[in-house]
Amino acid sequence: MRLWLLPLLLVLAGCQTAPSALPMAEPRPAAECRWPAGGDSPESLLRRAVSVLEAEGFLVRHTDMSLGLVSAERSRILPGYGDFDDPWERSGFFGHYGLGGRRGGGFSSGVGIMVGFGGASSLTRDATELERVSLVAGPEEVRVSRDIQVFDWRGERRQSRSASATDFCSRLRSAIEAMPAGEAP
């Protein structure tokens, strides 16, 4: 083995170290996303949580009573979100407008207005927001996590963020606690 390869290998091996900190949810989940179970059984809490989430428009994707877990999601179209990097993307509902002229020694000038509704492609190029909620009910406490992702019309993820906010978790907790235990299916 050549000796000049040894320092090169040591430098490259240093690039393969672990990160100094593991990724964490940003922003951190609100304190209101954890609350005491209040003497209710995890099964009762899960049944009421499923009813509340379905009433809010969520589609329940997975439940596991042994783990005390409910996972749900809902999606909605974001009209006009578009692709910000595409120079030919529509600029508004009524198309483009502008003034034209010619640089140099010519006498050309003009005013143009184009009115239109963007064609059929404008109906299919809207982004989709996907909101996911997971609720874990244990014997002592209930925890909720929520994240929101935005996908463009090509299916590429444009945004991803933790959305375990105070207002959402407070509303969810109030709705779960307001529902009588016998009313949930």
Coordinates of C-alpha atoms in Angstrom, one line a residue:
M1 CA 0.0 0.0 0.0
R2 CA 1.3 3.4 -0.8
L3 CA 1.9 5.7 2.1
W4 CA 0.4 8.8 0.5
L5 CA -3.0 7.0 0.5
L6 CA -3.0 6.7 4.3
P7 CA -3.6 10.5 5.1
L8 CA -6.2 10.6 2.4
L9 CA -8.1 7.7 3.9
L10 CA -7.9 9.2 7.4
V11 CA -9.4 12.5 6.1
L12 CA -12.2 10.7 4.3
A13 CA -12.9 8.5 7.3
G14 CA -13.4 11.7 9.4
C15 CA -16.2 12.7 7.0
Q16 CA -18.2 9.6 8.0
T17 CA -18.8 10.5 11.6
A18 CA -22.2 10.8 13.2
P19 CA -24.0 14.1 13.5
S20 CA -23.5 16.1 16.7
A21 CA -27.2 16.3 17.3
L22 CA -30.1 14.2 16.1
P23 CA -33.0 15.9 14.3
M24 CA -35.8 17.1 16.4
A25 CA -39.3 18.4 15.7
E26 CA -39.2 22.1 15.1
P27 CA -41.1 23.8 16.6
R28 CA -41.4 21.6 19.7
P29 CA -44.9 20.3 20.4
A30 CA -46.9 22.5 22.7
A31 CA -47.4 21.5 26.3
E32 CA -51.2 21.3 25.7
C33 CA -50.5 18.3 23.4
R34 CA -49.9 16.2 26.6
W35 CA -52.5 15.8 29.3
P36 CA -53.4 13.4 32.1
A37 CA -55.8 10.6 31.1
G38 CA -58.1 11.5 34.1
G39 CA -59.0 8.0 35.1
D40 CA -60.5 7.1 31.7
S41 CA -59.4 3.8 30.1
P42 CA -57.2 4.0 27.0
E43 CA -59.9 2.2 25.0
S44 CA -62.5 4.7 25.9
L45 CA -60.2 7.6 25.1
L46 CA -59.3 6.0 21.7
R47 CA -63.0 5.5 20.8
R48 CA -63.9 9.1 21.6
A49 CA -60.7 10.3 19.8
V50 CA -61.7 8.4 16.6
S51 CA -65.2 9.9 16.7
V52 CA -63.8 13.4 17.2
L53 CA -61.2 13.1 14.5
E54 CA -63.8 11.8 12.0
A55 CA -66.1 14.6 12.9
E56 CA -63.3 17.0 12.1
G57 CA -62.9 15.5 8.6
F58 CA -60.0 13.2 9.3
L59 CA -59.7 9.8 7.8
V60 CA -58.6 7.2 10.4
R61 CA -55.8 5.2 8.8
H62 CA -54.7 3.0 11.7
T63 CA -55.8 2.1 15.2
D64 CA -54.0 -0.3 17.6
M65 CA -55.8 -0.8 21.0
S66 CA -52.8 -2.7 22.4
L67 CA -50.5 0.3 21.8
G68 CA -53.2 2.9 22.5
L69 CA -52.6 4.5 19.1
V70 CA -54.8 6.3 16.6
S71 CA -53.4 7.7 13.3
A72 CA -55.5 9.9 11.0
E73 CA -55.0 12.2 8.1
R74 CA -56.9 14.7 5.9
S75 CA -55.9 16.4 2.8
R76 CA -57.1 19.5 0.9
I77 CA -56.2 21.2 -2.3
L78 CA -54.4 24.6 -2.1
P79 CA -55.6 26.5 -5.2
G80 CA -53.1 28.9 -6.6
Y81 CA -50.1 27.5 -4.7
G82 CA -48.4 26.6 -8.0
D83 CA -44.7 26.0 -8.7
F84 CA -42.7 29.1 -7.8
D85 CA -39.7 28.0 -9.8
D86 CA -41.6 27.5 -13.1
P87 CA -41.3 30.7 -15.2
W88 CA -44.3 29.7 -17.4
E89 CA -46.6 29.1 -14.5
R90 CA -49.8 31.1 -14.4
S91 CA -49.5 34.4 -12.7
G92 CA -53.1 35.0 -11.7
F93 CA -56.7 34.2 -12.4
F94 CA -57.1 36.4 -15.4
G95 CA -53.7 35.7 -17.1
H96 CA -51.1 38.3 -18.0
Y97 CA -50.9 42.0 -18.8
G98 CA -48.1 44.2 -19.8
L99 CA -46.6 47.0 -21.9
G100 CA -44.1 46.4 -24.7
G101 CA -41.4 48.4 -26.4
R102 CA -38.3 48.0 -28.5
R103 CA -34.8 48.9 -27.4
G104 CA -32.5 50.4 -29.9
G105 CA -33.2 52.7 -32.8
G106 CA -36.7 51.5 -33.7
F107 CA -40.0 53.2 -33.4
S108 CA -41.9 50.1 -32.2
S109 CA -44.1 50.2 -29.2
G110 CA -47.3 48.5 -28.1
V111 CA -49.7 47.7 -25.4
G112 CA -51.0 44.1 -25.0
I113 CA -53.6 42.5 -22.7
M114 CA -54.2 38.8 -22.6
V115 CA -57.2 37.5 -20.7
G116 CA -57.8 33.8 -20.0
F117 CA -58.5 31.3 -17.3
G118 CA -55.3 29.2 -17.7
G119 CA -56.7 26.3 -19.6
A120 CA -57.2 22.8 -18.2
S121 CA -53.7 22.5 -16.8
S122 CA -54.5 25.2 -14.2
L123 CA -57.1 22.9 -12.7
T124 CA -54.6 20.0 -12.2
R125 CA -51.5 22.0 -11.0
D126 CA -52.6 22.8 -7.5
A127 CA -50.7 21.7 -4.5
T128 CA -52.1 19.3 -1.8
E129 CA -51.8 19.8 1.9
L130 CA -51.6 16.6 3.9
E131 CA -52.3 16.9 7.7
R132 CA -51.5 13.9 9.9
V133 CA -52.4 13.4 13.5
S134 CA -51.3 10.6 15.9
L135 CA -52.8 10.2 19.3
V136 CA -51.4 7.9 22.0
A137 CA -53.5 7.1 25.0
G138 CA -51.9 5.4 27.9
P139 CA -53.1 4.7 31.4
E140 CA -51.6 7.9 32.8
E141 CA -51.5 10.4 29.9
V142 CA -52.6 11.3 26.4
R143 CA -50.1 12.6 23.8
V144 CA -50.9 14.2 20.4
S145 CA -48.6 14.9 17.5
R146 CA -49.5 16.6 14.3
D147 CA -47.6 17.4 11.1
I148 CA -48.4 19.2 7.9
Q149 CA -46.8 18.6 4.5
V150 CA -47.4 20.4 1.2
F151 CA -46.9 18.5 -2.1
D152 CA -46.9 20.2 -5.4
W153 CA -48.8 18.9 -8.5
R154 CA -45.8 16.7 -9.4
G155 CA -45.9 15.0 -6.0
E156 CA -42.7 16.7 -4.7
R157 CA -42.7 17.8 -1.1
R158 CA -42.5 21.6 -0.9
Q159 CA -43.0 22.1 2.9
S160 CA -43.0 19.9 6.0
R161 CA -43.5 21.1 9.5
S162 CA -44.5 20.1 12.9
A163 CA -47.9 21.5 13.7
S164 CA -48.6 20.3 17.3
A165 CA -49.9 23.7 18.3
T166 CA -51.7 24.9 21.3
D167 CA -55.0 25.7 19.6
F168 CA -55.3 22.4 17.8
C169 CA -54.5 20.3 20.8
S170 CA -56.7 22.3 23.1
R171 CA -59.7 22.0 20.8
L172 CA -59.1 18.2 20.4
R173 CA -58.8 17.7 24.1
S174 CA -62.0 19.7 24.8
A175 CA -63.9 17.8 22.2
I176 CA -62.7 14.4 23.5
E177 CA -63.6 15.3 27.1
A178 CA -67.0 16.8 26.1
M179 CA -68.1 13.5 24.5
P180 CA -69.7 11.1 26.9
A181 CA -67.9 7.7 27.2
G182 CA -71.0 5.8 26.2
E183 CA -71.7 7.9 23.1
A184 CA -68.5 6.8 21.2
P185 CA -68.9 3.6 19.0

